[in-house]
Amino acid sequence: MKVAAGTSILKGIAIGTIRVYHKEETRTSRLSHLTPEQELSRFQAAQRAAQKQLEELYTRALETVGERDAAIFEIHQMMLEDEDYVGAVREALSTQGVTAEYAVQAAGERFSAAFSALEDPYLQVRAADVRDVSRRVVDLLTGAAPGGPEGEEPFILAADDLTPSETVQLDRSRLLGFLTRHGSPTSHTAILARTMGIPALVGVDFDDSWDGHTAILDGYHSCVYVDPGEELLSAMEARRRAHVQRAALLQGLRGQPSVTLDGTRTAVCANIGGEEDLEAALQNDAEGVGLFRSEFLYLNRKDFPSEEDQFQVYRRTAAAMDGKRVVIRTLDIGSDKRADYFGLEPEENPALGYRAIRICLTRPEIFRQQLRAILRASAYGNAAVMFPMITALREVQEAKALLNACREELKREGVPAGPLEVGVMIETPAAVMIADELAREVDFFSLGTNDLTQYTLAVDRRNPKLGRFFDPYHPAVLRMLKMAVEAAHRHGCWVGLCGELGADPSLTETFLRMGVDELSVSPTAILPLRKRIRGLDLSRREGP
């Protein structure tokens, strides 16, 4: 038996025959016997044909993976019309006397190399997209046929890499899983694989001789076993069946209320980092968005997002949730989340430094844009705003004053804004100790267990040497959470919990007995958490 490691894209198990797939390299002639005008005409015809193919792929992807992930093919269409890209092709045709396919291939390699050289991981991913688009046009120009494993039997695909279009076009009735030598967990191909529910590994140094051999792709342990023995095959097949049965049972909870046996109702919502997580939240039947991490709109870019940019994202999210509440946390930049264009100076202890609400209140020109965008989006759905890193009552009052000023501005401008609940993150001991005062100012609390643990125990959660001292189950942390819940309920505030502890089934009953009204977790944890809640009976007395 051979074993090879990789990076898991999706936790799952695939068992079947490996099919090694090598793309046929398209050969392009350099010099043309046609005029530059004729070659340009050939390019434009292939460009139109490629656009049509991409439109069809978008439609197919909509049905397979949903609007969020299908958007990659809209990006490909825009790339195909990009002025710089098309300009490079035109210049080569007019000055070098080359074929259209050679000009497209050269432009693709040039722009792909430029993206690959960037430090930003988000932009590096674009390199694969440029290659995908260019190959499509070259194949149309040369008449190359699309490739792929032949036959009718199910298979595990092994390839150097897969493009998003190749991934979407794979025969899902036969594809058990795939592994690639190249690629990354953040690539569009990986995102599509997760959405399509395909077990996959990237970064696997496989051997071509594996073709036709039986293999087990183990997404739980990030490895592939080739020619496994009968004992391992039997054990992994049992695990695979259990995984499938568990997933089917969980899907049966879609549309069911998150209510305990004694009738206690608790909303189970999703934590998301932007629109890219929205489809997963919907697929897992989130009862709302308990935490929209708006800072991700500010990361991986070179300048501040405009009010309009933010508004469109918030509006689409609120509309997609169709009346379910979307809690948008205002900018929580600083500490471990940094963007160079903010011009933040290095700090010896950034966790205790210039971050979150402290930046917003001292740089109101940034804060105003975000607050206006959130207010505008509230006219299109059930939105709420939440202020992070609160340590004093005056911080909430200042933030609310600015929010009200923005609402008045929009009113004067004739721009609609809907009702908007206002809340605060309870993630510092100071906020817990003044919870009664804070509850008089806001509509809800959101308990941030990650930072609350850090600040309560005086342990830097990013320091690997302190892992054994970072204890979110510490009695002091749990008592602070309970204190905050009790203070909120005394003043009519509802309470959500959006830290990582919310998905820990060993604490679900504890949180519900505290009176937490909403648990917000990663999308994949929603249905397991609902199952846990529906099996609890809070009318029974707690154990000794």
Tab-separated table of C-alpha atoms in Angstrom, residues 240-489:
chain	number	residue	atom	x	y	z
A	240	ARG	CA	-17.980	6.455	4.502
A	241	ARG	CA	-21.465	4.953	4.936
A	242	ALA	CA	-21.752	6.472	8.408
A	243	HIS	CA	-20.754	9.881	7.023
A	244	VAL	CA	-23.384	9.661	4.266
A	245	GLN	CA	-26.087	8.550	6.699
A	246	ARG	CA	-25.193	11.319	9.155
A	247	ALA	CA	-25.312	13.951	6.399
A	248	ALA	CA	-28.703	12.655	5.221
A	249	LEU	CA	-30.106	12.758	8.746
A	250	LEU	CA	-28.872	16.304	9.210
A	251	GLN	CA	-30.456	17.410	5.936
A	252	GLY	CA	-33.733	16.152	7.347
A	253	LEU	CA	-33.461	18.949	9.921
A	254	ARG	CA	-33.723	21.629	7.257
A	255	GLY	CA	-36.820	23.703	7.903
A	256	GLN	CA	-37.211	22.299	11.423
A	257	PRO	CA	-37.232	24.655	14.416
A	258	SER	CA	-34.273	24.749	16.796
A	259	VAL	CA	-36.384	23.941	19.829
A	260	THR	CA	-35.676	21.733	22.827
A	261	LEU	CA	-37.926	18.869	23.958
A	262	ASP	CA	-39.436	21.148	26.616
A	263	GLY	CA	-40.205	23.894	24.068
A	264	THR	CA	-37.291	26.318	24.523
A	265	ARG	CA	-36.632	28.034	21.202
A	266	THR	CA	-33.087	29.166	20.285
A	267	ALA	CA	-32.190	30.635	16.888
A	268	VAL	CA	-29.207	29.006	15.161
A	269	CYS	CA	-27.563	31.502	12.841
A	270	ALA	CA	-24.436	31.745	10.694
A	271	ASN	CA	-21.160	33.602	11.092
A	272	ILE	CA	-20.058	34.829	7.675
A	273	GLY	CA	-17.127	36.829	6.332
A	274	GLY	CA	-18.940	38.181	3.288
A	275	GLU	CA	-21.079	37.136	0.348
A	276	GLU	CA	-18.759	34.215	-0.387
A	277	ASP	CA	-20.130	32.476	2.752
A	278	LEU	CA	-23.762	33.369	2.162
A	279	GLU	CA	-24.612	30.386	-0.048
A	280	ALA	CA	-23.271	27.987	2.593
A	281	ALA	CA	-25.404	29.719	5.235
A	282	LEU	CA	-28.511	29.293	3.096
A	283	GLN	CA	-27.710	25.691	2.182
A	284	ASN	CA	-27.358	24.837	5.864
A	285	ASP	CA	-30.664	26.512	6.712
A	286	ALA	CA	-29.335	29.355	8.848
A	287	GLU	CA	-32.053	31.162	10.777
A	288	GLY	CA	-30.243	34.424	10.177
A	289	VAL	CA	-26.749	35.871	10.128
A	290	GLY	CA	-25.603	36.386	13.695
A	291	LEU	CA	-22.249	37.848	12.689
A	292	PHE	CA	-21.310	39.483	9.400
A	293	ARG	CA	-17.591	40.204	9.735
A	294	SER	CA	-17.543	43.419	7.720
A	295	GLU	CA	-13.767	43.866	8.079
A	296	PHE	CA	-13.282	41.323	5.291
A	297	LEU	CA	-14.601	43.959	2.884
A	298	TYR	CA	-11.545	46.022	3.834
A	299	LEU	CA	-8.932	43.275	3.603
A	300	ASN	CA	-7.204	42.020	0.434
A	301	ARG	CA	-7.514	45.355	-1.332
A	302	LYS	CA	-5.406	48.466	-1.882
A	303	ASP	CA	-7.831	51.163	-0.781
A	304	PHE	CA	-10.974	51.734	1.278
A	305	PRO	CA	-14.207	50.265	-0.080
A	306	SER	CA	-16.635	53.017	-1.038
A	307	GLU	CA	-20.011	53.516	0.593
A	308	GLU	CA	-21.617	52.174	-2.581
A	309	ASP	CA	-19.413	49.053	-2.589
A	310	GLN	CA	-20.396	48.280	0.985
A	311	PHE	CA	-24.060	49.088	0.451
A	312	GLN	CA	-24.355	46.660	-2.450
A	313	VAL	CA	-22.838	43.803	-0.426
A	314	TYR	CA	-24.987	44.489	2.643
A	315	ARG	CA	-28.104	44.940	0.487
A	316	ARG	CA	-27.614	41.655	-1.363
A	317	THR	CA	-26.980	39.818	1.905
A	318	ALA	CA	-30.046	41.280	3.626
A	319	ALA	CA	-32.238	40.554	0.601
A	320	ALA	CA	-30.924	36.978	0.273
A	321	MET	CA	-31.809	36.217	3.901
A	322	ASP	CA	-35.411	37.125	3.052
A	323	GLY	CA	-36.530	38.719	6.301
A	324	LYS	CA	-34.176	36.827	8.598
A	325	ARG	CA	-32.016	39.119	10.708
A	326	VAL	CA	-28.493	39.994	9.484
A	327	VAL	CA	-26.233	41.371	12.228
A	328	ILE	CA	-23.432	43.436	10.684
A	329	ARG	CA	-20.472	44.002	12.965
A	330	THR	CA	-18.852	47.323	12.203
A	331	LEU	CA	-15.236	47.482	11.160
A	332	ASP	CA	-13.079	45.334	13.451
A	333	ILE	CA	-9.703	46.045	11.903
A	334	GLY	CA	-6.462	46.093	13.878
A	335	SER	CA	-4.766	43.480	16.068
A	336	ASP	CA	-4.376	40.399	13.810
A	337	LYS	CA	-6.395	41.941	10.937
A	338	ARG	CA	-4.440	44.657	9.168
A	339	ALA	CA	-4.652	46.560	5.900
A	340	ASP	CA	-1.646	48.659	4.871
A	341	TYR	CA	-3.697	51.533	3.486
A	342	PHE	CA	-5.073	52.268	6.977
A	343	GLY	CA	-1.587	53.457	7.884
A	344	LEU	CA	-1.650	51.783	11.292
A	345	GLU	CA	1.632	51.976	13.143
A	346	PRO	CA	3.192	48.806	14.611
A	347	GLU	CA	2.224	48.213	18.238
A	348	GLU	CA	3.926	46.179	20.953
A	349	ASN	CA	0.582	44.746	22.062
A	350	PRO	CA	-1.956	45.187	19.239
A	351	ALA	CA	-4.644	43.122	20.997
A	352	LEU	CA	-4.822	45.929	23.572
A	353	GLY	CA	-4.203	48.666	21.067
A	354	TYR	CA	-5.729	50.760	18.322
A	355	ARG	CA	-8.466	48.551	16.877
A	356	ALA	CA	-12.175	48.142	16.148
A	357	ILE	CA	-14.417	50.850	17.664
A	358	ARG	CA	-11.326	52.844	18.686
A	359	ILE	CA	-10.397	53.315	15.046
A	360	CYS	CA	-13.983	54.045	14.031
A	361	LEU	CA	-14.557	56.757	16.650
A	362	THR	CA	-11.240	58.496	15.957
A	363	ARG	CA	-11.572	58.273	12.166
A	364	PRO	CA	-15.248	59.151	11.667
A	365	GLU	CA	-14.832	59.679	7.912
A	366	ILE	CA	-14.320	55.899	7.592
A	367	PHE	CA	-17.057	55.051	10.085
A	368	ARG	CA	-19.635	57.327	8.445
A	369	GLN	CA	-19.315	55.571	5.104
A	370	GLN	CA	-19.952	52.207	6.692
A	371	LEU	CA	-22.864	53.383	8.835
A	372	ARG	CA	-24.539	55.033	5.829
A	373	ALA	CA	-24.113	51.828	3.823
A	374	ILE	CA	-25.654	49.721	6.585
A	375	LEU	CA	-28.569	52.133	7.024
A	376	ARG	CA	-29.263	52.105	3.285
A	377	ALA	CA	-29.168	48.286	3.233
A	378	SER	CA	-31.655	48.144	6.118
A	379	ALA	CA	-34.347	49.269	3.676
A	380	TYR	CA	-33.959	45.946	1.819
A	381	GLY	CA	-34.096	43.442	4.658
A	382	ASN	CA	-33.911	42.817	8.389
A	383	ALA	CA	-30.538	44.363	9.273
A	384	ALA	CA	-28.908	45.098	12.611
A	385	VAL	CA	-25.656	46.857	13.495
A	386	MET	CA	-23.236	45.790	16.212
A	387	PHE	CA	-20.283	47.707	17.680
A	388	PRO	CA	-17.192	45.653	18.658
A	389	MET	CA	-14.573	46.032	21.396
A	390	ILE	CA	-16.749	48.134	23.691
A	391	THR	CA	-15.256	49.029	27.079
A	392	ALA	CA	-17.185	52.177	28.047
A	393	LEU	CA	-20.727	53.523	27.876
A	394	ARG	CA	-19.586	56.708	26.130
A	395	GLU	CA	-18.241	54.640	23.202
A	396	VAL	CA	-21.724	53.279	22.553
A	397	GLN	CA	-23.277	56.695	22.929
A	398	GLU	CA	-20.798	58.273	20.492
A	399	ALA	CA	-21.346	55.501	17.956
A	400	LYS	CA	-25.130	55.821	18.247
A	401	ALA	CA	-24.912	59.601	17.858
A	402	LEU	CA	-22.954	59.174	14.640
A	403	LEU	CA	-25.433	56.544	13.448
A	404	ASN	CA	-28.342	58.918	14.096
A	405	ALA	CA	-26.532	61.736	12.293
A	406	CYS	CA	-26.066	59.496	9.269
A	407	ARG	CA	-29.752	58.590	9.319
A	408	GLU	CA	-30.666	62.284	9.307
A	409	GLU	CA	-28.283	62.899	6.391
A	410	LEU	CA	-29.918	60.149	4.352
A	411	LYS	CA	-33.361	61.479	5.205
A	412	ARG	CA	-32.412	64.941	3.913
A	413	GLU	CA	-31.016	63.359	0.755
A	414	GLY	CA	-34.228	61.399	0.202
A	415	VAL	CA	-32.421	58.054	0.542
A	416	PRO	CA	-34.514	55.342	2.222
A	417	ALA	CA	-33.304	53.644	5.407
A	418	GLY	CA	-35.191	50.982	7.321
A	419	PRO	CA	-35.427	50.158	11.023
A	420	LEU	CA	-32.146	49.013	12.511
A	421	GLU	CA	-31.525	47.212	15.784
A	422	VAL	CA	-28.365	48.344	17.591
A	423	GLY	CA	-26.173	46.010	19.607
A	424	VAL	CA	-22.734	45.671	21.162
A	425	MET	CA	-20.152	42.927	21.381
A	426	ILE	CA	-19.544	41.769	24.936
A	427	GLU	CA	-15.928	40.686	24.599
A	428	THR	CA	-14.115	42.559	27.372
A	429	PRO	CA	-14.397	42.237	31.160
A	430	ALA	CA	-15.186	45.952	31.250
A	431	ALA	CA	-18.271	45.418	29.080
A	432	VAL	CA	-19.454	42.612	31.362
A	433	MET	CA	-19.070	44.756	34.467
A	434	ILE	CA	-21.119	47.634	32.994
A	435	ALA	CA	-23.587	45.347	31.195
A	436	ASP	CA	-26.595	46.894	32.955
A	437	GLU	CA	-25.673	50.361	31.716
A	438	LEU	CA	-24.974	49.102	28.203
A	439	ALA	CA	-28.267	47.186	28.058
A	440	ARG	CA	-30.177	50.418	28.622
A	441	GLU	CA	-28.594	51.847	25.446
A	442	VAL	CA	-28.965	48.953	22.984
A	443	ASP	CA	-31.334	46.295	21.675
A	444	PHE	CA	-29.061	43.266	21.985
A	445	PHE	CA	-25.751	41.843	23.150
A	446	SER	CA	-23.514	39.510	21.180
A	447	LEU	CA	-21.116	37.476	23.293
A	448	GLY	CA	-17.663	37.187	21.734
A	449	THR	CA	-16.116	34.271	23.590
A	450	ASN	CA	-12.755	34.315	21.786
A	451	ASP	CA	-11.673	37.783	22.903
A	452	LEU	CA	-13.508	37.595	26.214
A	453	THR	CA	-11.427	34.537	27.097
A	454	GLN	CA	-8.246	36.298	26.000
A	455	TYR	CA	-8.861	39.415	28.046
A	456	THR	CA	-10.292	37.637	31.091
A	457	LEU	CA	-7.374	35.216	31.399
A	458	ALA	CA	-4.691	37.674	30.227
A	459	VAL	CA	-3.622	35.179	27.564
A	460	ASP	CA	-2.684	36.240	24.021
A	461	ARG	CA	-4.719	33.776	21.951
A	462	ARG	CA	-2.353	34.166	18.995
A	463	ASN	CA	0.714	33.111	20.977
A	464	PRO	CA	1.339	29.393	20.298
A	465	LYS	CA	3.343	29.041	23.510
A	466	LEU	CA	0.244	29.905	25.540
A	467	GLY	CA	-2.124	27.345	24.028
A	468	ARG	CA	-2.401	25.322	27.226
A	469	PHE	CA	-3.295	28.468	29.204
A	470	PHE	CA	-6.048	29.638	26.832
A	471	ASP	CA	-9.085	27.973	28.402
A	472	PRO	CA	-12.485	29.143	27.122
A	473	TYR	CA	-14.121	26.708	29.579
A	474	HIS	CA	-12.578	28.528	32.534
A	475	PRO	CA	-15.200	29.188	35.258
A	476	ALA	CA	-14.395	32.906	35.149
A	477	VAL	CA	-15.280	33.081	31.454
A	478	LEU	CA	-18.543	31.140	31.863
A	479	ARG	CA	-19.564	33.259	34.872
A	480	MET	CA	-18.946	36.443	32.903
A	481	LEU	CA	-21.121	35.164	30.074
A	482	LYS	CA	-23.912	34.404	32.517
A	483	MET	CA	-23.597	37.846	34.126
A	484	ALA	CA	-23.932	39.523	30.721
A	485	VAL	CA	-27.001	37.455	29.782
A	486	GLU	CA	-28.753	38.234	33.053
A	487	ALA	CA	-28.045	41.960	32.736
A	488	ALA	CA	-29.341	42.007	29.143
A	489	HIS	CA	-32.584	40.247	30.048
